Coordinates of C-alpha atoms in Angstrom, one line a residue:
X1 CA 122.5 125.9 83.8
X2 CA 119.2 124.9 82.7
X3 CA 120.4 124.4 79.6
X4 CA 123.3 122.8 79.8
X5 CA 121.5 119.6 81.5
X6 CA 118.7 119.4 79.2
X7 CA 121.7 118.9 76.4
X8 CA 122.2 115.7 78.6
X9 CA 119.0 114.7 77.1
X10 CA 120.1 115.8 73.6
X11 CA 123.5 114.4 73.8
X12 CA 122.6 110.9 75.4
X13 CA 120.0 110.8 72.5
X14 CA 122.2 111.7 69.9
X15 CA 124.8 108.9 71.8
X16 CA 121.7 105.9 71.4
X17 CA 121.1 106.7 67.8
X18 CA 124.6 106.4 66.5
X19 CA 124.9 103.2 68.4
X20 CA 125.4 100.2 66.3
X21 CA 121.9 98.8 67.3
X22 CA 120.5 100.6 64.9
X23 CA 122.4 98.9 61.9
X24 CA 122.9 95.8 63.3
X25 CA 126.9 95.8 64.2
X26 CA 127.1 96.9 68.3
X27 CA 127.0 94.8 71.4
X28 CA 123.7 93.1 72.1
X29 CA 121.9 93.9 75.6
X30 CA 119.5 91.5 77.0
X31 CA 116.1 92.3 77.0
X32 CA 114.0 91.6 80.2
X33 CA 111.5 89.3 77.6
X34 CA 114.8 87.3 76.6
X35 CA 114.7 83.6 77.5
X36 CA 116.3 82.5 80.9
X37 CA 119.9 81.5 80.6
X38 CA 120.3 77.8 80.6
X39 CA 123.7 75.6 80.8
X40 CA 124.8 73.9 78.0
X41 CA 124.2 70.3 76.9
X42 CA 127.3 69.3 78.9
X43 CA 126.9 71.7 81.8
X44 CA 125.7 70.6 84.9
X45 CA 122.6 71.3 85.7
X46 CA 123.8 71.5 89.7
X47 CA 125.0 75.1 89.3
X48 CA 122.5 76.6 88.0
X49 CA 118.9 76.7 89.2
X50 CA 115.4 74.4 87.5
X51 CA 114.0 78.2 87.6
X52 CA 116.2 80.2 85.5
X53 CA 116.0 77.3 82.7
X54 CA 112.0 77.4 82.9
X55 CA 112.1 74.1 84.6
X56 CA 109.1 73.2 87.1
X57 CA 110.5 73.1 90.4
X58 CA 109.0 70.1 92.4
X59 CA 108.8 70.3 95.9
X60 CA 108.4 67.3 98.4
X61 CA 107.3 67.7 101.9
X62 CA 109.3 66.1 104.6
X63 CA 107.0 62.3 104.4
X64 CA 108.0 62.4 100.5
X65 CA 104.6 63.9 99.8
X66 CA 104.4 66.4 96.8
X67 CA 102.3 69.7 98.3
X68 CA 98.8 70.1 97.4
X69 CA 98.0 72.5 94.1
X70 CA 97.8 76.0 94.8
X71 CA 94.0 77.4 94.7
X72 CA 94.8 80.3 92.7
X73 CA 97.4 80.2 89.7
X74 CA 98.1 81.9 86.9
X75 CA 95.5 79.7 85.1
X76 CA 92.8 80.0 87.9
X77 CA 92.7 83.7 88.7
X78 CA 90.3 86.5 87.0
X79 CA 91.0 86.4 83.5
X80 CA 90.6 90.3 83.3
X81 CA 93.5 91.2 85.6
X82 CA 96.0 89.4 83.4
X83 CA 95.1 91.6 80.5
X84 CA 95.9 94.7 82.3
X85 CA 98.5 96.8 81.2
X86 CA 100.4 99.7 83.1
X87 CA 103.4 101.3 81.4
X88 CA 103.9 104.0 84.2
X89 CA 105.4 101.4 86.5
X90 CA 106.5 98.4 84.1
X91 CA 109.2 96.9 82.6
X92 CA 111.3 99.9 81.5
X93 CA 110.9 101.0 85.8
X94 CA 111.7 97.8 87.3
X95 CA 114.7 97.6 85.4
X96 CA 115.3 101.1 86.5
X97 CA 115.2 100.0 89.8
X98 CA 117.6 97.1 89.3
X99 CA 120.6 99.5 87.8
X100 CA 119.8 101.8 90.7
X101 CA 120.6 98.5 93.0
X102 CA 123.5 97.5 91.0
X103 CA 124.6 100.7 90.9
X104 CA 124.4 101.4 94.9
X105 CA 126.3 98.0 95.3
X106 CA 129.5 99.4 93.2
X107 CA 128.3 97.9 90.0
X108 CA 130.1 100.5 87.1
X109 CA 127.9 101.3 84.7
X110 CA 128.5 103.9 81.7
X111 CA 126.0 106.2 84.3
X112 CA 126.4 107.3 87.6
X113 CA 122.8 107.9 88.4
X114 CA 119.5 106.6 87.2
X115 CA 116.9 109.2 85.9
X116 CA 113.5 108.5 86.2
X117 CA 111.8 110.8 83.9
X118 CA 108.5 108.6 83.5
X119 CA 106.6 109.4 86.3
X120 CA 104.5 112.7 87.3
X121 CA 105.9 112.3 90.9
X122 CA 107.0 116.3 91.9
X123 CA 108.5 114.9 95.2
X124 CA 111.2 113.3 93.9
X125 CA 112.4 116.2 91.9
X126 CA 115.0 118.5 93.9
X127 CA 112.9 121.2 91.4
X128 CA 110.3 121.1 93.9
X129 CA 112.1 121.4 97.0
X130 CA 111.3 125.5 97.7
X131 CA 107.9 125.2 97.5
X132 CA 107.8 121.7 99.9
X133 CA 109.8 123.0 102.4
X134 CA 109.3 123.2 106.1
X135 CA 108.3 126.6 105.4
X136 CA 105.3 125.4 103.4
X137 CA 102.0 126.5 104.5
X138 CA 100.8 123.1 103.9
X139 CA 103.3 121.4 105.7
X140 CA 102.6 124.1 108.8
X141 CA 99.0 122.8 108.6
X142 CA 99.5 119.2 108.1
X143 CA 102.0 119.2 111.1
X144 CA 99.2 121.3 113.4
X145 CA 96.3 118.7 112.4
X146 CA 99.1 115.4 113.0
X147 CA 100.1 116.8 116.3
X148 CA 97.4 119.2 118.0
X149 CA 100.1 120.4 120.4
X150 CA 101.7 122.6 118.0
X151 CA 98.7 125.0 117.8
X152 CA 100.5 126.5 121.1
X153 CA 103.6 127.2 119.3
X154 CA 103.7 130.7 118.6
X155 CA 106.4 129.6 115.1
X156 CA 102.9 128.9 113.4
X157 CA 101.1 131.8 111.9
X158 CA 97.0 132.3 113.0
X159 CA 95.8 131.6 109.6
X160 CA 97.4 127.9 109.6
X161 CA 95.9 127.6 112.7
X162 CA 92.7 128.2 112.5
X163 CA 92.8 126.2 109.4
X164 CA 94.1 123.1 111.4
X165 CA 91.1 123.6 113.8
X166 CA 88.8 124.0 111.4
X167 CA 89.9 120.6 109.9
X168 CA 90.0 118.9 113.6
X169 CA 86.9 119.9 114.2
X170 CA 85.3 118.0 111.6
X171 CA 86.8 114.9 112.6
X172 CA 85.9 112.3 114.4
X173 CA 87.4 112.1 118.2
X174 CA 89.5 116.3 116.8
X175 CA 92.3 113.3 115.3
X176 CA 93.2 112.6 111.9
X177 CA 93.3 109.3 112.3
X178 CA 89.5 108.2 112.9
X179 CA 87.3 107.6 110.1
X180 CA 85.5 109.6 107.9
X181 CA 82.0 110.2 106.6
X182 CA 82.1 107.9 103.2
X183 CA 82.0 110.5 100.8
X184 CA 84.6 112.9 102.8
X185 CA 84.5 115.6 105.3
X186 CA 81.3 117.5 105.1
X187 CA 83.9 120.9 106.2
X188 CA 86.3 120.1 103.3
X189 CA 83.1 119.2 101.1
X190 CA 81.7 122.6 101.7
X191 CA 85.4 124.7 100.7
X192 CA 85.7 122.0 97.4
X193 CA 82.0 123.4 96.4
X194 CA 83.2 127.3 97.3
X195 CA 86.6 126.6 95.3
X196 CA 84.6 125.3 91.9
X197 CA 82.1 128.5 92.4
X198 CA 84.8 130.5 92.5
X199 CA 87.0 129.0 89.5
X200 CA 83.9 128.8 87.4
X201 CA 82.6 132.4 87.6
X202 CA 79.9 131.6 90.3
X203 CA 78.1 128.8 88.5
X204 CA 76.5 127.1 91.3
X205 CA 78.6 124.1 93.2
X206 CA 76.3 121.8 96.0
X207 CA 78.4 120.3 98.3
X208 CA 76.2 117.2 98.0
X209 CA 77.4 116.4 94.6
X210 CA 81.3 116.1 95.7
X211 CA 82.8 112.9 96.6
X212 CA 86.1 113.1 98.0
X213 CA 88.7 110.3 96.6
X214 CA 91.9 108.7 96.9
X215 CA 93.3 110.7 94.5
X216 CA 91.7 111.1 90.9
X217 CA 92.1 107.7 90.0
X218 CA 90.2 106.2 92.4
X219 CA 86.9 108.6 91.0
X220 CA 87.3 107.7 87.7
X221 CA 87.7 104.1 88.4
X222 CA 84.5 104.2 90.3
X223 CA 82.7 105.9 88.0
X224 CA 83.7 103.5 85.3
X225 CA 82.6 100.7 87.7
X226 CA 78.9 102.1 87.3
X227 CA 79.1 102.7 83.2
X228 CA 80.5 99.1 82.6
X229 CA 77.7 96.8 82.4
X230 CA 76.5 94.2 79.4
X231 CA 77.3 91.1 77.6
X232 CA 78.7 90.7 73.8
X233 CA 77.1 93.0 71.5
X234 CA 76.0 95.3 74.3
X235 CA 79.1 95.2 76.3
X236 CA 79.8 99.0 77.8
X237 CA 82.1 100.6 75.5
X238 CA 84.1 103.8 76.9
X239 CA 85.9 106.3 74.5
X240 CA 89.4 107.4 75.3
X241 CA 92.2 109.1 73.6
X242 CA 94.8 108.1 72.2
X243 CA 97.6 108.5 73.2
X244 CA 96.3 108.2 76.6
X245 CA 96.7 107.8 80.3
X246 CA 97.4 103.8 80.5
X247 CA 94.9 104.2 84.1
X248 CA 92.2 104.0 81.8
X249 CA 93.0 101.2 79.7
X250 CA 94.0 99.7 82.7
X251 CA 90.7 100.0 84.5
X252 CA 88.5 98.6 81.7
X253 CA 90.6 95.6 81.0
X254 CA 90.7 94.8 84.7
X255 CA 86.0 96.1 84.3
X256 CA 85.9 93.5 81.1
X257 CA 84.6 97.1 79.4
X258 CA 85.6 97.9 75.7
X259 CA 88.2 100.3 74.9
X260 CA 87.0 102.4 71.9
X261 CA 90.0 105.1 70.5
X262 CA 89.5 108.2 69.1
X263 CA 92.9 109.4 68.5
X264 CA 94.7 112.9 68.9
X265 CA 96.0 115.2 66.1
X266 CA 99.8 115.0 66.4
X267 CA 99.8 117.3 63.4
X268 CA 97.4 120.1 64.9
X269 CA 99.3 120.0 68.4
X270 CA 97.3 116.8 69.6
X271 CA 94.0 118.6 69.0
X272 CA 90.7 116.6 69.1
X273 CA 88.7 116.2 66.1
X274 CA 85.0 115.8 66.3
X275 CA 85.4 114.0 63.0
X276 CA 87.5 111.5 64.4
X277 CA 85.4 111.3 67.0
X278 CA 82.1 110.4 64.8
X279 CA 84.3 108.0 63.7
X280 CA 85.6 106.2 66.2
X281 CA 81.9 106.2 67.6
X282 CA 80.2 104.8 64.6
X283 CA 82.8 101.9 64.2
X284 CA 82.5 100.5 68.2
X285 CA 78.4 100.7 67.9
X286 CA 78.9 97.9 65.3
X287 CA 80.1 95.7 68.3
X288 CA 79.7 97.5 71.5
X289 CA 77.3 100.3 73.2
X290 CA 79.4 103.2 74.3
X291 CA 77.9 104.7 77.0
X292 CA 81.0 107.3 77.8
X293 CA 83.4 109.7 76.3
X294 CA 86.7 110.3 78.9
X295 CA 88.2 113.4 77.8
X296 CA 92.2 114.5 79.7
X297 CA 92.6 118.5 80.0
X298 CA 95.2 119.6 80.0
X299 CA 96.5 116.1 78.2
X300 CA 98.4 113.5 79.5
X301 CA 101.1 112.4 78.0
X302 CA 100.7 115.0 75.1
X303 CA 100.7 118.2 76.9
X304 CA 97.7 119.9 75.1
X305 CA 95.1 122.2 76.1
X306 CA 91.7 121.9 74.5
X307 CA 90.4 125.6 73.2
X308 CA 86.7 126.5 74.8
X309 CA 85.3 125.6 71.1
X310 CA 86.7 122.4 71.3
X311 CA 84.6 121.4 74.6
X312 CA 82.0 123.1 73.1
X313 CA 81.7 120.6 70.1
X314 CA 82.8 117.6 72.9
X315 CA 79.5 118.6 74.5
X316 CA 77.5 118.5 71.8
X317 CA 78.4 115.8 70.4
X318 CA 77.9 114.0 73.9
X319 CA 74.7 115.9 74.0
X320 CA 73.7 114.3 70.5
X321 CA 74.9 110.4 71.4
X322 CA 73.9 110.5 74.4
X323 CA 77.2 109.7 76.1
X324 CA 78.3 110.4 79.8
X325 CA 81.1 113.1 80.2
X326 CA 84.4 112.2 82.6
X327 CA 86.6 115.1 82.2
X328 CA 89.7 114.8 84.0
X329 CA 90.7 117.9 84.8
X330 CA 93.7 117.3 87.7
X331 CA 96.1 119.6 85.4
X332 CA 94.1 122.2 85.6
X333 CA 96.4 124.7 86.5
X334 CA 99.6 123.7 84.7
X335 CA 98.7 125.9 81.5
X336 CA 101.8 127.6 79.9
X337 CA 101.6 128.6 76.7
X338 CA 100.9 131.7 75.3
X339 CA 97.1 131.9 74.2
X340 CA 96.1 128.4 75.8
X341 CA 93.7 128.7 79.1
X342 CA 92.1 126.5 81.2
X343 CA 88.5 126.3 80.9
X344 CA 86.4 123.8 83.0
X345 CA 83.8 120.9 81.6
X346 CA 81.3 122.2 83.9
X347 CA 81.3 126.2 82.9
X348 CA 81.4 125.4 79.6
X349 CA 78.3 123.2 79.8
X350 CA 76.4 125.8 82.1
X351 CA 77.4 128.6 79.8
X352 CA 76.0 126.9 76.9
X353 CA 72.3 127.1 78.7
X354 CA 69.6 124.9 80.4
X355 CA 69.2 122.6 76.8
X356 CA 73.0 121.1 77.6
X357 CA 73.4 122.0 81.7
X358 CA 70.2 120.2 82.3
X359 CA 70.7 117.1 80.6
X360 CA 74.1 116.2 79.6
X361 CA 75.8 113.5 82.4
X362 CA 79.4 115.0 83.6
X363 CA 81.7 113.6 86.2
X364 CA 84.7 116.2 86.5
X365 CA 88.5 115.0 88.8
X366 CA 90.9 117.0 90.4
X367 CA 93.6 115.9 92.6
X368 CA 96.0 117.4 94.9
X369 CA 99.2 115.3 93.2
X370 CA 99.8 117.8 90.4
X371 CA 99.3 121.3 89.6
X372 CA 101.8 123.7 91.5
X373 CA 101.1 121.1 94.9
X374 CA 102.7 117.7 93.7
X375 CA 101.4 116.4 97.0
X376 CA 101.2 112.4 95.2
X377 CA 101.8 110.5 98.2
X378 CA 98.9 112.0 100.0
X379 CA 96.2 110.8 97.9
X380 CA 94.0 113.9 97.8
X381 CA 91.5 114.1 94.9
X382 CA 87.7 114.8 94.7
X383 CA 85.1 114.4 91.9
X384 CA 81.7 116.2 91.2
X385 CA 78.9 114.4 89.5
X386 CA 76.5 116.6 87.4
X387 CA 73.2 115.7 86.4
X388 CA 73.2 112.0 87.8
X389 CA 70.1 110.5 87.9
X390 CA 69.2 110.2 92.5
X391 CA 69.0 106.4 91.9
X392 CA 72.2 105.7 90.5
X393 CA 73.6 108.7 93.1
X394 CA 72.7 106.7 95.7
X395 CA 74.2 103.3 94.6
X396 CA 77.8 105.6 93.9
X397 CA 77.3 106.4 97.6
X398 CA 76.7 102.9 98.3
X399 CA 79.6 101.9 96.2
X400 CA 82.3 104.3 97.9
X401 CA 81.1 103.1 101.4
X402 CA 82.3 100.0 100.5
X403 CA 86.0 101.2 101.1
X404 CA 84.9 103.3 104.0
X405 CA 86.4 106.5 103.3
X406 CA 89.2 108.1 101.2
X407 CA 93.0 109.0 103.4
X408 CA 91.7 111.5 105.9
X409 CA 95.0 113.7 105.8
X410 CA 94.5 113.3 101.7
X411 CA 91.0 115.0 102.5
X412 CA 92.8 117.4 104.2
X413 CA 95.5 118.5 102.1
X414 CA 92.6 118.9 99.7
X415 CA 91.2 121.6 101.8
X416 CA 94.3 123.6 101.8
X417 CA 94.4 123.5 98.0
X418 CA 91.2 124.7 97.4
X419 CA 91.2 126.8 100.8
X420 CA 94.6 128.5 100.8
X421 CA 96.1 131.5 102.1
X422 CA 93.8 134.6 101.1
X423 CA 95.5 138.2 100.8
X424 CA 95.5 140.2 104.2
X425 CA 96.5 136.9 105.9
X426 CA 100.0 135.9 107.3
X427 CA 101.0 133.2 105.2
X428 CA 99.4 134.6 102.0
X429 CA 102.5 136.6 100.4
X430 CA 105.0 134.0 101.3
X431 CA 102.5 131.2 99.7
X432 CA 102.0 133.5 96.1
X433 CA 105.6 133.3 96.2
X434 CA 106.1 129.8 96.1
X435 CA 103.2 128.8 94.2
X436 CA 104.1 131.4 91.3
X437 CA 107.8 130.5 91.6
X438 CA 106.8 126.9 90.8
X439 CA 104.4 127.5 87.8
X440 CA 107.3 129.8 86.3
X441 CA 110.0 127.1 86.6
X442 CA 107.3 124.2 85.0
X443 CA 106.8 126.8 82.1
X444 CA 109.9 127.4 82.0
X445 CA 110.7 123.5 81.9
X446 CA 108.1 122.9 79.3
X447 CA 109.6 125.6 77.1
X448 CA 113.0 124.0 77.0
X449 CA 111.9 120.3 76.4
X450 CA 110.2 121.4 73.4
X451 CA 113.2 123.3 72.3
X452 CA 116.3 120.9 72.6
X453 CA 114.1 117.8 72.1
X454 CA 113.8 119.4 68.7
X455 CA 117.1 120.1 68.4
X456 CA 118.2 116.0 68.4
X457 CA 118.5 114.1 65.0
X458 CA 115.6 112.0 65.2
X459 CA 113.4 113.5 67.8
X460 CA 110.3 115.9 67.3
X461 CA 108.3 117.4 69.7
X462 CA 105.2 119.5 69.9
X463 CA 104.8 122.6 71.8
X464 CA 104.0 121.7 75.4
X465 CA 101.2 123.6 76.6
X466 CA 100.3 122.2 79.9
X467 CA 100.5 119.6 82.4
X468 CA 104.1 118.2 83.2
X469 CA 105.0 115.9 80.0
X470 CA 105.8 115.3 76.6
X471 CA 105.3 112.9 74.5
X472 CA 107.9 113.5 71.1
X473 CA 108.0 111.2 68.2
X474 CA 111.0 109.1 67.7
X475 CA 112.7 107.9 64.4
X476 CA 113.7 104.0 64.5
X477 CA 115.5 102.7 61.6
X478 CA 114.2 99.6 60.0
X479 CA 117.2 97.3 61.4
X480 CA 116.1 98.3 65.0
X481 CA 112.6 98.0 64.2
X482 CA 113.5 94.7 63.3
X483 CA 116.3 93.5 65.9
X484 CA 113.1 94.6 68.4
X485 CA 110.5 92.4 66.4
X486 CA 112.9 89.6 66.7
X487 CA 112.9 89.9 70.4
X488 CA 109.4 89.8 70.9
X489 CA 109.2 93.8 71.9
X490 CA 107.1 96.9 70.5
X491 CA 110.1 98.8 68.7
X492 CA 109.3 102.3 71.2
X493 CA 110.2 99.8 74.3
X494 CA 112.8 98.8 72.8
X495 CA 114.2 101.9 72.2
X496 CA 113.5 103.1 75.8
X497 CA 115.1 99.9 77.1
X498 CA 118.5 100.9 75.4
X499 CA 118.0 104.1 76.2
X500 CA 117.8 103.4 80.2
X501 CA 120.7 100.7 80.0
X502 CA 123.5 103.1 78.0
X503 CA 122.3 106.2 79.8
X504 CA 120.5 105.9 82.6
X505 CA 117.8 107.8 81.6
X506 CA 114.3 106.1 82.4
X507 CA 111.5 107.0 79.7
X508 CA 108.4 105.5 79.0
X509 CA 107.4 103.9 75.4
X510 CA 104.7 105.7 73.6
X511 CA 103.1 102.1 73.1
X512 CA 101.9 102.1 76.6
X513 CA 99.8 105.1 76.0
X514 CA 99.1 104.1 72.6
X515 CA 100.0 105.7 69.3
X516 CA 99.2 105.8 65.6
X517 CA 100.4 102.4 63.7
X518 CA 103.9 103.2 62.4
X519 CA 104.8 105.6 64.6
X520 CA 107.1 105.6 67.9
X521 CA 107.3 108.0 70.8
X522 CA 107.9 108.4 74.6
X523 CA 106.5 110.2 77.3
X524 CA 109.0 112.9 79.3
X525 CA 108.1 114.4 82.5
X526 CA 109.0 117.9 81.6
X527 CA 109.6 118.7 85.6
X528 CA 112.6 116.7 86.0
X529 CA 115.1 118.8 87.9
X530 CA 117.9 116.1 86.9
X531 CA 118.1 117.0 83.3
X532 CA 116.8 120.2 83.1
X533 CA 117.2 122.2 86.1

């Protein structure tokens, strides 16, 4: 079965390429870039609106009185949020969203669903439903700490219980709903800072140094907020992969930072190079001062797991340049292939010994959206600071205050993941179960993709080795290349735009991750039940 709907994939694929878009000779489909239908020279301009010809609409108020200019227009507002970018949700989804509309309103189309495979959103894969239903031992929890009466309901077992208590008991007024301290629940604190002790070995955790977020994007956007600083010459520069996450491209365009690549070997499995990282690093000190290096493990979109002696070099050479560390580490349990483990920022740098665990800055992320929990909506996530100087600790604390506190049942839902069932307790077999269940079937998932991706003319794919996506390269003929040119679109998008309208499935263009110039790819979340379940 699995198979059979990952050839939908293959066959859809195989379905675009033959198309006559790629020579030239089939049907044209309107780009969402296109210009605004507009009547002919004849045609009345009655039936159809200023807008959709790009005409300025004026408005007169009752007295014949044209309204006042708006205060904030396109031309007026921060310069730095039009230059952000966020391919996750853009074009390629909104359209998605429109066929889904047209599709609900009886609309045929050559479909009969819409596919979103370009988000990392668990929930709304059917894949995940064992593991997030009722029976869940989060969801027993989380029910306990939203209504306190159910702790007299003998259905729920002790152990989620006296978790539910423990949580209520940290908060304000025993309710989820009051506020929290700014930097998160001291209780949930204390379990995050067992949970890393635990994961790395017993390398020492102090509560003091976790923040709890809104998710991991919300740490590594606020640790970015206290890098960026400068003018010109010494502007902040901030090294990221490439391909990357499009959060952190985001974030410094919107910070007026500078984006400095360093970019991953699609030949070696998207492996990091510390050549290419000298490189990278030598060029942006010719116009900027990086201060940081962001590092994704396991990647996102590529799917690759750095080897220990890869960090190792990463921390050296940070060591050596003097460059804060932001490992995002919110895959960290989504490892599947054979010979690939996880191994944290922080153990790595305290194994290495006081002349690296003493010195070198590292902010680390988790989150409870991914892994085996999935949990997006929630908006769980936490981030430990090593090695931050007390004065700038203080201003972060400042900083977070600002936006009070992070989603109280996020913070608690964070708990439960690094607090969960432990063996000899009710709810522990049932919860292996499920979690183990779910790990096998992503492995499983990320085995296939890789497989029948490679299997399609045109299409090759690396060996997904973590995390929940792939990001194969594509083959575009020169004609398409050139039909998207002429349309004002990067090729990839292009390609993912016919792709959504012929076939409903929604991808996401490697050019909103980035990529190597003259090559194309998109990113697949390998957990979509729809196609490969």
């Amino acid at each position: 079965m699995a198979a059979a709907r990952m050839q939908l994939l293959s066959t859809r694929n195989v379905g675009i390429l033959s198309r006559g878009w790629l020579t030239g000779d089939g049907p044209r489909v309107r780009s969402l870039t296109s210009p605004p239908l507009c009547p002919s020279p004849g045609r009345a301009l009655s039936s159809v609106s200023a807008t959709r010809c790009g005409l300025p609409k004026e408005r007169m108020s009752e007295n014949g009185v044209s309204p006042r200019a708006k205060v904030l227009t396109v031309d007026t507002m921060n310069p730095t949020v039009k230059k952000v970018e966020y391919a996750v949700r853009g074009p390629i989804v909104q359209r998605a969203v429109e066929l889904e509309k047209e599709l609900s309103e009886g609309i045929k189309k050559p479909f009969a669903e819409v596919i979103k495979a370009n988000i990392g959103d668990a929930h709304a894969m059917v894949s995940f439903f064992p593991l997030y239903s009722h029976t869940s031992f989060y969801f027993k929890v989380l029910a306990l700490c939203s209504y306190p009466e159910l702790l007299n309901d003998s259905r729920f077992p002790e152990d989620a219980k006296s978790r539910a208590r423990r949580i209520l008991q940290s908060c304000g007024g025993n309710s989820l709903g009051s506020y929290s301290a700014s930097q998160g629940i001291e209780s949930v604190r204390q379990d995050v800072a067992r949970y890393i002790e635990q994961r790395d070995g017993g390398v020492p955790c102090d509560p003091d140094n976790i923040y709890l977020t809104t998710g991991a994007s919300d740490g590594i956007v606020t640790m970015l907020k206290l890098l960026v600083c400068g003018k010109g010459a010494t502007r902040t520069g901030v090294m990221i992969s490439i391909p990357q996450y499009p959060l952190y491209s985001a974030a410094l365009a919107e910070l007026g930072a500078v984006q400095v690549n360093y970019y991953l070997n699609e030949e070696k499995c998207w492996s990091m190079d510390i050549s290419e990282l000298r490189r990278a690093l030598d060029e942006a000190r010719r116009h900027c001062n990086p201060r940081a290096l962001c590092i994704i493990n396991p990647g996102n979109p590529t799917g690759q797991v750095q080897s220990r002696q890869c960090i190792e070099d990463v921390i050296r050479f940070a060591a050596k340049e003097r460059l804060f560390l932001m490992a995002d580490e919110v895959y960290q349990d989504n490892v599947y292939a054979e010979g690939c483990q996880f191994h944290s920022f922080k153990k790595v740098l305290f194994e290495m010994g006081p002349e690296y665990s003493n010195t070198v800055e590292l902010a680390s992320f988790h989150s409870t959206s991914k892994c085996y929990m999935g949990e997006c909506g929630f908006r769980g996530g936490y981030m430990e600071i090593i090695n931050m100087d007390e004065e700038v600790k203080s201003q972060l604390t400042k900083l977070v205050s600002v936006r009070l506190c992070p989603p109280v049942p996020g913070q608690a839902l964070m708990d439960l993941v690094v607090n969960p069932p432990r063996p000899g307790e009710p709810s522990y077999d049932n919860f292996m179960r499920e979690r183990t269940a779910t790990l096998s079937a992503l492995a499983e998932k990320a085995k296939l993709t890789e497989q029948v991706l490679n299997t399609v003319q045109g299409i090759s794919c690396n060996p997904v080795q973590g995390a929940m996506y792939s990001f194969p390269c594509i083959t575009i003929p020169e004609k398409a290349i050139k039909e998207a040119t002429d349309k004002g679109q990067q090729p990839d998008m292009f390609y993912c735009m016919k792709m959504l309208e012929e076939t409903g499935i929604c991808l996401v263009p490697g050019s909103g991750f980035g990529q190597k110039d003259g090559t194309y790819h998109f990113r697949y979340t390998t957990h979509d039940y729809n196609i490969l379940g």
